[in-house]
mmCIF file with all atom_site columns, C-alpha atoms in Angstrom:
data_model
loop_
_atom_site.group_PDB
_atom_site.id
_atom_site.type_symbol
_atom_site.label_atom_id
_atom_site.label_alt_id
_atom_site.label_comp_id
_atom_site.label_asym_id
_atom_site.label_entity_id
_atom_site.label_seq_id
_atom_site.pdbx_PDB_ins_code
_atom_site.Cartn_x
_atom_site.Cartn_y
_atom_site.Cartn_z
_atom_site.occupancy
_atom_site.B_iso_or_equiv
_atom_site.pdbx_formal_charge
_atom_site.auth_seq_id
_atom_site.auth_comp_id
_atom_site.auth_asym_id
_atom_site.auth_atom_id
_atom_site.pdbx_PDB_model_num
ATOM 1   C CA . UNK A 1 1   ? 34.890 169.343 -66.617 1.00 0.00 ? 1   UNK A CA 1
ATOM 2   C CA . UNK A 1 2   ? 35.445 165.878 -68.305 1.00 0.00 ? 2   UNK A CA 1
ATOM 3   C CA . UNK A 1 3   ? 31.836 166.446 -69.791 1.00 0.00 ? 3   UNK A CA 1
ATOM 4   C CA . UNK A 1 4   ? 33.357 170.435 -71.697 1.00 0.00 ? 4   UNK A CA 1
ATOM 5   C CA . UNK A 1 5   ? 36.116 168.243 -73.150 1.00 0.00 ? 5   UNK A CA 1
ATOM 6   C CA . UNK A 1 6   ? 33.857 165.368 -74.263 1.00 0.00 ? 6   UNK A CA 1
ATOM 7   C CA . UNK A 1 7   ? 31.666 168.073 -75.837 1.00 0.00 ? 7   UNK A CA 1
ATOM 8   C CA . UNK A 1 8   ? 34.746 169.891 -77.365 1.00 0.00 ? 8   UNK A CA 1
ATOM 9   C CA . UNK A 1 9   ? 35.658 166.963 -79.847 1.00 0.00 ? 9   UNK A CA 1
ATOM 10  C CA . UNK A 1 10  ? 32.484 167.748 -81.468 1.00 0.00 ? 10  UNK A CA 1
ATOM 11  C CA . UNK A 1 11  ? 31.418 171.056 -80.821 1.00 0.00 ? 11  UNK A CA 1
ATOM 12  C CA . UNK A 1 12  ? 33.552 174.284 -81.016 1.00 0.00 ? 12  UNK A CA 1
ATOM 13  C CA . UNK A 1 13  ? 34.049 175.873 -77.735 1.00 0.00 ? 13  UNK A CA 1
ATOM 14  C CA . UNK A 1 14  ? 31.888 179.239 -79.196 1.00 0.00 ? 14  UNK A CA 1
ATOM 15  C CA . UNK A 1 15  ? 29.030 176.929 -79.722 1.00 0.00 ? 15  UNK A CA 1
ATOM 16  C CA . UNK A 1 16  ? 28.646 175.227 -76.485 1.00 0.00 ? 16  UNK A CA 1
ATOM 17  C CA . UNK A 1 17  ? 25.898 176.237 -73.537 1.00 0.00 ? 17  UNK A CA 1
ATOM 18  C CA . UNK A 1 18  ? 26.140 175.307 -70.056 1.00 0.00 ? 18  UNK A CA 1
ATOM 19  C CA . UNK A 1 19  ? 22.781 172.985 -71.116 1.00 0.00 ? 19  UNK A CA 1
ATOM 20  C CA . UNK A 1 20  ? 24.904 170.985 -73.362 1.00 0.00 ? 20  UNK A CA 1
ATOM 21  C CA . UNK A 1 21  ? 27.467 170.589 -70.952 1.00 0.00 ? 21  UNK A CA 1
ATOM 22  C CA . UNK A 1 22  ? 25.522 169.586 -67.751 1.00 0.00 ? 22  UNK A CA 1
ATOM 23  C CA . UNK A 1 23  ? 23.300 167.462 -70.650 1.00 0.00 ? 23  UNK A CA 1
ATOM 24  C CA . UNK A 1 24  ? 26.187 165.504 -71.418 1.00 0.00 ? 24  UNK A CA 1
ATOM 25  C CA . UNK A 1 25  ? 27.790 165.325 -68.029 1.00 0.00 ? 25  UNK A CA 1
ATOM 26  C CA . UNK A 1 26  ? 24.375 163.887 -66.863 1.00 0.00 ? 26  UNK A CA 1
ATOM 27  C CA . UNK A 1 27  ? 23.271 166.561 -64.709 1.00 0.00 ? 27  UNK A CA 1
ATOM 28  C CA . UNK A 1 28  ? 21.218 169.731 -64.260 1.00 0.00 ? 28  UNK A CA 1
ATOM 29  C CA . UNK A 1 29  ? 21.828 173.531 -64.823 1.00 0.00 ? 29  UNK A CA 1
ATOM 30  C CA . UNK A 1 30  ? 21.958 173.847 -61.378 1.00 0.00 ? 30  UNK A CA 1
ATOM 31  C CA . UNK A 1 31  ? 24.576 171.641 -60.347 1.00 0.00 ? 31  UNK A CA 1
ATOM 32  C CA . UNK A 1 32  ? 27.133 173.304 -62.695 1.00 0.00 ? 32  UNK A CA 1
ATOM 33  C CA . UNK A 1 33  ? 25.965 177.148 -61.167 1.00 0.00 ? 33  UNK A CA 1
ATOM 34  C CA . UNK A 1 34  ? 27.055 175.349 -57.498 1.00 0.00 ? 34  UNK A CA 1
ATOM 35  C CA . UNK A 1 35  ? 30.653 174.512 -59.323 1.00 0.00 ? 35  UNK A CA 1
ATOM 36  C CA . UNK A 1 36  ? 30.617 177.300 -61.604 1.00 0.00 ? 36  UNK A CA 1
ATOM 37  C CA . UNK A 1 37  ? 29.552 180.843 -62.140 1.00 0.00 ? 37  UNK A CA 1
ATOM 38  C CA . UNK A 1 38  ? 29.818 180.427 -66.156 1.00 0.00 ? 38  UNK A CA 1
ATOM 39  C CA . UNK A 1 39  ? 31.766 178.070 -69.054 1.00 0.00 ? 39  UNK A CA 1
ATOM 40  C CA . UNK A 1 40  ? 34.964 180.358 -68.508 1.00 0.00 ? 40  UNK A CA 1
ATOM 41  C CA . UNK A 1 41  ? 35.275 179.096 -65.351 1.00 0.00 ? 41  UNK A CA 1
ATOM 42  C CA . UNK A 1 42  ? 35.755 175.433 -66.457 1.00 0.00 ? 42  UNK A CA 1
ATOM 43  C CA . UNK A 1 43  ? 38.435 176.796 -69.097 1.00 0.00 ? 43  UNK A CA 1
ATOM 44  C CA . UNK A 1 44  ? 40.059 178.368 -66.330 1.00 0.00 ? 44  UNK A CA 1
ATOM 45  C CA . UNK A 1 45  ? 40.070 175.330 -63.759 1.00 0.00 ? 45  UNK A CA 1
ATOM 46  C CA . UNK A 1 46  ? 41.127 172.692 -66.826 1.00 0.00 ? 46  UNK A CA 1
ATOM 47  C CA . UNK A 1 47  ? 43.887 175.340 -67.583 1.00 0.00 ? 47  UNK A CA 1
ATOM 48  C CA . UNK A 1 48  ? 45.613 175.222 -64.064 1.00 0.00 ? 48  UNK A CA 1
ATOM 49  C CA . UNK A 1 49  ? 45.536 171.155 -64.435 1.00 0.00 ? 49  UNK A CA 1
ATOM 50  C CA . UNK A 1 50  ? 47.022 171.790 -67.893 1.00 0.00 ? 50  UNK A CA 1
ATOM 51  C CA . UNK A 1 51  ? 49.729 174.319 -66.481 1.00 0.00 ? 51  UNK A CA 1
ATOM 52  C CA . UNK A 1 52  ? 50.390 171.584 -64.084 1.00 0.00 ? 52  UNK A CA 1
ATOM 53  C CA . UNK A 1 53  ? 51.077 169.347 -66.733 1.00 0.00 ? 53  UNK A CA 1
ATOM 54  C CA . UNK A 1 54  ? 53.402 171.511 -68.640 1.00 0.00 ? 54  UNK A CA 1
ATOM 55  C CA . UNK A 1 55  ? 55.596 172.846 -65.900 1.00 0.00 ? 55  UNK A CA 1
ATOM 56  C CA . UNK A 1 56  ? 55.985 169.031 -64.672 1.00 0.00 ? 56  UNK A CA 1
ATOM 57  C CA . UNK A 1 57  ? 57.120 168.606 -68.954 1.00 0.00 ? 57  UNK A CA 1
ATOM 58  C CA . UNK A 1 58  ? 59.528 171.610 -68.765 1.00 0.00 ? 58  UNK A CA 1
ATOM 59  C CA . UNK A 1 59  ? 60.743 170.641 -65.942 1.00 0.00 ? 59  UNK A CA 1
ATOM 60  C CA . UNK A 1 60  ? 62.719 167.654 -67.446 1.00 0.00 ? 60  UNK A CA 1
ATOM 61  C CA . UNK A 1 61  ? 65.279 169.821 -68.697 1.00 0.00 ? 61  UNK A CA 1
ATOM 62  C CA . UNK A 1 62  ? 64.550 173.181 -65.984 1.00 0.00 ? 62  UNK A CA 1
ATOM 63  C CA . UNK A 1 63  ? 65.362 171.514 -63.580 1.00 0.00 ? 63  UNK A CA 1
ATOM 64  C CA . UNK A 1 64  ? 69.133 172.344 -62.349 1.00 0.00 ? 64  UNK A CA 1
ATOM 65  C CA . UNK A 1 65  ? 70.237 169.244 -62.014 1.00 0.00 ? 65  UNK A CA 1
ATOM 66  C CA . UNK A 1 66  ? 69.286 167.274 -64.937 1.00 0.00 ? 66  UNK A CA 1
ATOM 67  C CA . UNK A 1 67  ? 72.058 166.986 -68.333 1.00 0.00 ? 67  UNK A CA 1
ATOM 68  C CA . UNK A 1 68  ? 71.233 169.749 -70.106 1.00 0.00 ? 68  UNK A CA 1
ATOM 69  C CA . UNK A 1 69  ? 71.489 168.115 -73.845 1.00 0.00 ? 69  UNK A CA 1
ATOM 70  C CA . UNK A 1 70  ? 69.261 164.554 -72.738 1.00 0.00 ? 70  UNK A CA 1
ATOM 71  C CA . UNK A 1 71  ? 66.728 166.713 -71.015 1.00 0.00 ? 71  UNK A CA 1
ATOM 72  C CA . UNK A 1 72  ? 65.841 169.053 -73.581 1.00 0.00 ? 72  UNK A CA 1
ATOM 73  C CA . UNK A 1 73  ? 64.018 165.704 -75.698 1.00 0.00 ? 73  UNK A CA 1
ATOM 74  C CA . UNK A 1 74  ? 62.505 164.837 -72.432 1.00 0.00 ? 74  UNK A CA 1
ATOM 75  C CA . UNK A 1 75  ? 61.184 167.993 -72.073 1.00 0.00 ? 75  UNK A CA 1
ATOM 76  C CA . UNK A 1 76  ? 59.603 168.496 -75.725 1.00 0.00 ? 76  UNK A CA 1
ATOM 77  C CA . UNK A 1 77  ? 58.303 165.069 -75.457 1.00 0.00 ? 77  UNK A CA 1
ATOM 78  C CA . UNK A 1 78  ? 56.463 165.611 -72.390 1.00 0.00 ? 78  UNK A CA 1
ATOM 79  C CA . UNK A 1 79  ? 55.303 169.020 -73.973 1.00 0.00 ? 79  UNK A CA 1
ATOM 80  C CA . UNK A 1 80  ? 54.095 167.306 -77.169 1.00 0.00 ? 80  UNK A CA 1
ATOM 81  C CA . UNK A 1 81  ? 52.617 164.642 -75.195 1.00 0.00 ? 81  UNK A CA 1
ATOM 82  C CA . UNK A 1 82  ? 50.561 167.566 -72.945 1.00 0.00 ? 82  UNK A CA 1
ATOM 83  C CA . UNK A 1 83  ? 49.133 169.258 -76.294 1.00 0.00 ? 83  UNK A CA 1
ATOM 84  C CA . UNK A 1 84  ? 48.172 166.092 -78.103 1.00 0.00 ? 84  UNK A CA 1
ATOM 85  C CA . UNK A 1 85  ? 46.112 164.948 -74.913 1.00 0.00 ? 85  UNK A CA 1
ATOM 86  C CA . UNK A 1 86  ? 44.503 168.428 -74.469 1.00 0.00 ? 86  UNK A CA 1
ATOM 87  C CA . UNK A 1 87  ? 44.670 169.880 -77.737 1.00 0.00 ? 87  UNK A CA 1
ATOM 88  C CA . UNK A 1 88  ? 41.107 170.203 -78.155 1.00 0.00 ? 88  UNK A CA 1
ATOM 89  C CA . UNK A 1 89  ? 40.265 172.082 -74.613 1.00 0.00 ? 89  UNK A CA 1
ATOM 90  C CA . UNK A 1 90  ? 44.023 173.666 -75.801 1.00 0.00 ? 90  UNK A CA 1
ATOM 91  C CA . UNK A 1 91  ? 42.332 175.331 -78.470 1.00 0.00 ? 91  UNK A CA 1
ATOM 92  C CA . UNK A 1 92  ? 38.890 176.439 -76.406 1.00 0.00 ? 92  UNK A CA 1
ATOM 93  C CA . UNK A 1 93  ? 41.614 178.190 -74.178 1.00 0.00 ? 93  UNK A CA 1
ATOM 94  C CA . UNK A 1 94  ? 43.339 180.162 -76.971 1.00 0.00 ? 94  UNK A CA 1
ATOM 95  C CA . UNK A 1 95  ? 40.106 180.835 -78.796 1.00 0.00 ? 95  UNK A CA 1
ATOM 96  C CA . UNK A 1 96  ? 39.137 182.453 -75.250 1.00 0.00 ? 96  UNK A CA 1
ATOM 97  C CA . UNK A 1 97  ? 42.092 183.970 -74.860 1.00 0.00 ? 97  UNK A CA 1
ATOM 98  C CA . UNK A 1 98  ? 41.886 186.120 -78.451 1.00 0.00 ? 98  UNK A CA 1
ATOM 99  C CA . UNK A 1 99  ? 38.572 187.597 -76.838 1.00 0.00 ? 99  UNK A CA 1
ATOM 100 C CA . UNK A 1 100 ? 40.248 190.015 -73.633 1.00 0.00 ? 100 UNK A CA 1
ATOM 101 C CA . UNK A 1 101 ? 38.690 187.468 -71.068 1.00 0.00 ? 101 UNK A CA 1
ATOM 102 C CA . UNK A 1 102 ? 40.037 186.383 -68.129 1.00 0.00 ? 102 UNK A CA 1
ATOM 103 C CA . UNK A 1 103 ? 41.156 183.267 -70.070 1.00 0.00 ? 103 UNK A CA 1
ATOM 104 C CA . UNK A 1 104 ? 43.438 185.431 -72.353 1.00 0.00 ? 104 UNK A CA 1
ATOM 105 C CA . UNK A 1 105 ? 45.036 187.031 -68.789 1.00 0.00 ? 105 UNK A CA 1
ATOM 106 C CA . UNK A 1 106 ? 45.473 183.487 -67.706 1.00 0.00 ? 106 UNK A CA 1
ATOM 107 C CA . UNK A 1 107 ? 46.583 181.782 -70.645 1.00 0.00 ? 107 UNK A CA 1
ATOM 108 C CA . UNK A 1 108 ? 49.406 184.758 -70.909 1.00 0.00 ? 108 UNK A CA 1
ATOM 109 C CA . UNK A 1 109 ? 50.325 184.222 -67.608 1.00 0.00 ? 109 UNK A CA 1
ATOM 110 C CA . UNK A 1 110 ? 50.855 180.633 -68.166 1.00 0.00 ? 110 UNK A CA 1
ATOM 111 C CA . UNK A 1 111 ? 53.008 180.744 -71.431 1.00 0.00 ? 111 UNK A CA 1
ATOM 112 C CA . UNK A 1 112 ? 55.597 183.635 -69.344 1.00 0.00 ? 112 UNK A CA 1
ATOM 113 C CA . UNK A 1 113 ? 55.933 181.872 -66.619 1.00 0.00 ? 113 UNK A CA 1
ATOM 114 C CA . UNK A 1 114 ? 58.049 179.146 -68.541 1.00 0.00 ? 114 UNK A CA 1
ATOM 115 C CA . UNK A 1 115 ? 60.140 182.396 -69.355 1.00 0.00 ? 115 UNK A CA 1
ATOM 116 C CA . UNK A 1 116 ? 62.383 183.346 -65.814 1.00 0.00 ? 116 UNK A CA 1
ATOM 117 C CA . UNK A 1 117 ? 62.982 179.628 -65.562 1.00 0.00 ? 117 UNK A CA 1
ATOM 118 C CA . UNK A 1 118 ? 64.639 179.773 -69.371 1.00 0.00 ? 118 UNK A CA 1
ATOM 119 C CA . UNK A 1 119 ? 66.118 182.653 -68.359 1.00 0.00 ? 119 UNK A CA 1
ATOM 120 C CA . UNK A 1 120 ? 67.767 180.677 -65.398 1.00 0.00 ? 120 UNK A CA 1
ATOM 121 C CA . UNK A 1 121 ? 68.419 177.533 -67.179 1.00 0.00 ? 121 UNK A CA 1
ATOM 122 C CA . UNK A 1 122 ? 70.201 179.644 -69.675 1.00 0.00 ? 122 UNK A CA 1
ATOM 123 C CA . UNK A 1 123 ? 72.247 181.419 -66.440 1.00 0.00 ? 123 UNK A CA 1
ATOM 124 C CA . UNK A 1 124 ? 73.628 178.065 -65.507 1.00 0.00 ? 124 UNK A CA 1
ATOM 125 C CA . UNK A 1 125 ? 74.787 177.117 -69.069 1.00 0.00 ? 125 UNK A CA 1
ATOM 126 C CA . UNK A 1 126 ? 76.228 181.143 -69.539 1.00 0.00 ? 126 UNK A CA 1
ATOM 127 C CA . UNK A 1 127 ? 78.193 180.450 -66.498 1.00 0.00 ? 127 UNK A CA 1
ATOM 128 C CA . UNK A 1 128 ? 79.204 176.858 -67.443 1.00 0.00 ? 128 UNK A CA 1
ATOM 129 C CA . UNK A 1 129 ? 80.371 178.301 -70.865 1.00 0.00 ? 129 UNK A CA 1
ATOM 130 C CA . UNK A 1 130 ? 77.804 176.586 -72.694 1.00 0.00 ? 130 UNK A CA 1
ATOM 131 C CA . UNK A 1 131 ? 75.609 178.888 -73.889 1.00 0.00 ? 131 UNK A CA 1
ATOM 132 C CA . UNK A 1 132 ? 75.681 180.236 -77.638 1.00 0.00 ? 132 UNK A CA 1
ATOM 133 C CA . UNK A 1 133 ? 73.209 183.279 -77.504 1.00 0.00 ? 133 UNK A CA 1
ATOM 134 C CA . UNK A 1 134 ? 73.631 186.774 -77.449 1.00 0.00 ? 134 UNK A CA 1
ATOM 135 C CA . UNK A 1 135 ? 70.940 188.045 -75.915 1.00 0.00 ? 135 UNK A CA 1
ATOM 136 C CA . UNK A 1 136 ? 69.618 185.028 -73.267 1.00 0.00 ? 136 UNK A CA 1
ATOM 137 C CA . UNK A 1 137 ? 66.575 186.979 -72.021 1.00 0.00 ? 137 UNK A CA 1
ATOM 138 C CA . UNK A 1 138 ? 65.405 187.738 -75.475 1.00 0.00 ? 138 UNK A CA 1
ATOM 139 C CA . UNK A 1 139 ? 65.872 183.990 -76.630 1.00 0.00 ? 139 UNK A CA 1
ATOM 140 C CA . UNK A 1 140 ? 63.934 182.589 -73.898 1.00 0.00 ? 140 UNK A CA 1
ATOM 141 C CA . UNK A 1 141 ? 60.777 185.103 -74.592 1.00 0.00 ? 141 UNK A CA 1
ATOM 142 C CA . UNK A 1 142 ? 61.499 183.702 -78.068 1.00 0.00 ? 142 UNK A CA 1
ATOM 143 C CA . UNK A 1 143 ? 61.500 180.119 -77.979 1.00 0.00 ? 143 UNK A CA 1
ATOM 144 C CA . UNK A 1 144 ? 58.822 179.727 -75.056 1.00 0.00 ? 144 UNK A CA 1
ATOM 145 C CA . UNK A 1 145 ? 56.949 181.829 -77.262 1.00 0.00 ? 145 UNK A CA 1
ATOM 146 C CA . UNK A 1 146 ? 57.645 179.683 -80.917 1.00 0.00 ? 146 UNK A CA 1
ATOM 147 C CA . UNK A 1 147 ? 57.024 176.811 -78.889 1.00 0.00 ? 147 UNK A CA 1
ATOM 148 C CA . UNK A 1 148 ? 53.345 177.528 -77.743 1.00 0.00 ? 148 UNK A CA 1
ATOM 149 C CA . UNK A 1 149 ? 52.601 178.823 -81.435 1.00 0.00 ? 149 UNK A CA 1
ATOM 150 C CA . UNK A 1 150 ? 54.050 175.783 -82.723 1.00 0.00 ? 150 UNK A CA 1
ATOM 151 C CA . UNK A 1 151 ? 52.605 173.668 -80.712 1.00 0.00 ? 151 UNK A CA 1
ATOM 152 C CA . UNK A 1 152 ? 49.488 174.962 -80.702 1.00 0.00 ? 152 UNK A CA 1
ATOM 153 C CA . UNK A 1 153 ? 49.085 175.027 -84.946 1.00 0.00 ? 153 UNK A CA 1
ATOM 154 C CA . UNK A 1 154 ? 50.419 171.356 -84.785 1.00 0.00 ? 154 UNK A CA 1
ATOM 155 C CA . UNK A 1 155 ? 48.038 170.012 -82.003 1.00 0.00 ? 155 UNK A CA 1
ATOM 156 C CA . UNK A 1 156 ? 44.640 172.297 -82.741 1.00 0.00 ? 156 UNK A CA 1
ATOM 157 C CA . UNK A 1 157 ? 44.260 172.436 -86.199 1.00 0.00 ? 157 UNK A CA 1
ATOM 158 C CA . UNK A 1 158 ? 44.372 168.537 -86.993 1.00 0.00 ? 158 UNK A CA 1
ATOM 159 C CA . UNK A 1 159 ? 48.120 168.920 -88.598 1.00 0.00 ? 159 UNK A CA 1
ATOM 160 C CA . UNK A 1 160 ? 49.216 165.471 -89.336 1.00 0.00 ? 160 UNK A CA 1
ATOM 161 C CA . UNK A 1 161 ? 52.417 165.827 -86.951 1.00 0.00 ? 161 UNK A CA 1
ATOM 162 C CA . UNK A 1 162 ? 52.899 162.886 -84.500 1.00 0.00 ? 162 UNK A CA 1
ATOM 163 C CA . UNK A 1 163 ? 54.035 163.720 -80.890 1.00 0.00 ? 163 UNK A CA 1
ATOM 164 C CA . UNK A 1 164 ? 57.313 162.156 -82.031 1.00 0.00 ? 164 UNK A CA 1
ATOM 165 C CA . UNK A 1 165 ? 58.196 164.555 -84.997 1.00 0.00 ? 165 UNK A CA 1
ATOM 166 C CA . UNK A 1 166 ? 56.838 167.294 -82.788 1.00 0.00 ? 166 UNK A CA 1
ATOM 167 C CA . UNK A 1 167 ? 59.450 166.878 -79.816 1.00 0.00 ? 167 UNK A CA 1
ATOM 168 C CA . UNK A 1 168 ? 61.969 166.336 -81.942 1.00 0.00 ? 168 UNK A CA 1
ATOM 169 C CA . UNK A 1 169 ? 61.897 169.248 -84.062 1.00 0.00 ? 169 UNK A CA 1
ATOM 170 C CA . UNK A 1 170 ? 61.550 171.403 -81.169 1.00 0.00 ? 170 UNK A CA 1
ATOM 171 C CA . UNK A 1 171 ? 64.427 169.739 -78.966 1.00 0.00 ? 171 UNK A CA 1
ATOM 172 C CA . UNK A 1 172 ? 66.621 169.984 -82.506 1.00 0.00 ? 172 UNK A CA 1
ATOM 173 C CA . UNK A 1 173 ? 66.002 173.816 -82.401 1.00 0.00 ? 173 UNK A CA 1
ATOM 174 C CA . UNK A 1 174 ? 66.202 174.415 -78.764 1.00 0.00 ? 174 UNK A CA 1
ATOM 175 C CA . UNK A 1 175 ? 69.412 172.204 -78.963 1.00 0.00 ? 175 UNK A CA 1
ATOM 176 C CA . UNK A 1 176 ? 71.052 174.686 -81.811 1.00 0.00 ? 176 UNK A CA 1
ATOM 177 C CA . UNK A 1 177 ? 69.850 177.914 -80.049 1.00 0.00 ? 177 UNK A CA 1
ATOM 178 C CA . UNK A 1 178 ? 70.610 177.096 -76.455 1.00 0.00 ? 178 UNK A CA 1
ATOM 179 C CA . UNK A 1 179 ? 73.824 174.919 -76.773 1.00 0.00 ? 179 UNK A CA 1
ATOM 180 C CA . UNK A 1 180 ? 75.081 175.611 -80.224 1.00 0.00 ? 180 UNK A CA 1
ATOM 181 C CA . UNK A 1 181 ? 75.481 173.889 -83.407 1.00 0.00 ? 181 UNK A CA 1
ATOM 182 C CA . UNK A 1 182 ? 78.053 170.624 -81.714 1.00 0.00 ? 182 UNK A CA 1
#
């Protein structure tokens, strides 16, 4: 696994064989085929320690207790922070995701399941008279949605955007939409 993101710095994902993998890793064909049936495979295990990653991020300002105008920074930090670190085996999952593979089933999966818990988080603020949105379901799809895009052009495509500015911007935005301008 380490070895598919080693390569990926160099090599896009499209490119790579299970002999350049196991070549850099150290190893033989055959030891990856006793992990692995195939290179999707590795995408797929890497994505659940990535989805990991995230939900333990989102969770910074999910979670029911935490203040919900300090958490939201935590959050998009933590975010930020997960798609600088991977953004490389970030982008090998969306470019495998754009193809109908099981990757693109997973990698959907992942980005709605941040969705229900929005849609809770924005519950508790509806019922605390906090929340400024008309239509909470609908703003949740949206901004779980904006965020992956957004992070994903900022974090694969070499954009000069530092994790800083990144969280930021999207805490700013999240902050407006969820809690109002004040």
């Amino acid at each position: 696994m380490t070895a598919l993101e080693t390569l990926l710095s160099q090599t896009p994902y499209d490119d790579l064989r299970v002999e350049d993998v196991m070549a850099c890793a150290g190893l033989t064909r055959t030891a990856f085929y006793r992990y692995f049936p195939d290179l999707e495979s590795v995408l797929l295990a890497w994505l659940d320690i990535i989805r990991a990653e995230l939900e333990d991020a989102a969770n910074r300002w999910l979670a029911p207790d935490v203040d919900p105008d300090g958490g939201i920074l935590a959050a998009t930090t933590g975010l930020a922070q997960v798609w600088s670190r991977h953004g490389r085996l970030l982008k090998a999952i969306l470019d495998g995701a754009t193809s109908g593979s099981r990757v693109q089933a997973a990698w959907r999966m992942t980005v709605e399941s941040f969705i229900p818990p929005v849609e809770t988080r924005f519950a508790d603020l509806a019922a605390r008279g906090r929340l400024a949105v008309t239509h909470p379901e609908e703003t949740a799809r949206a901004l779980v949605w904006m965020c992956e895009r957004y992070l994903s052009e900022v974090f694969t495509h070499d954009v000069n955007v530092t994790v800083e500015t990144a969280a930021v911007t999207l805490a700013d935005i999240w902050r407006r939409v969820a809690l109002g301008p004040g």
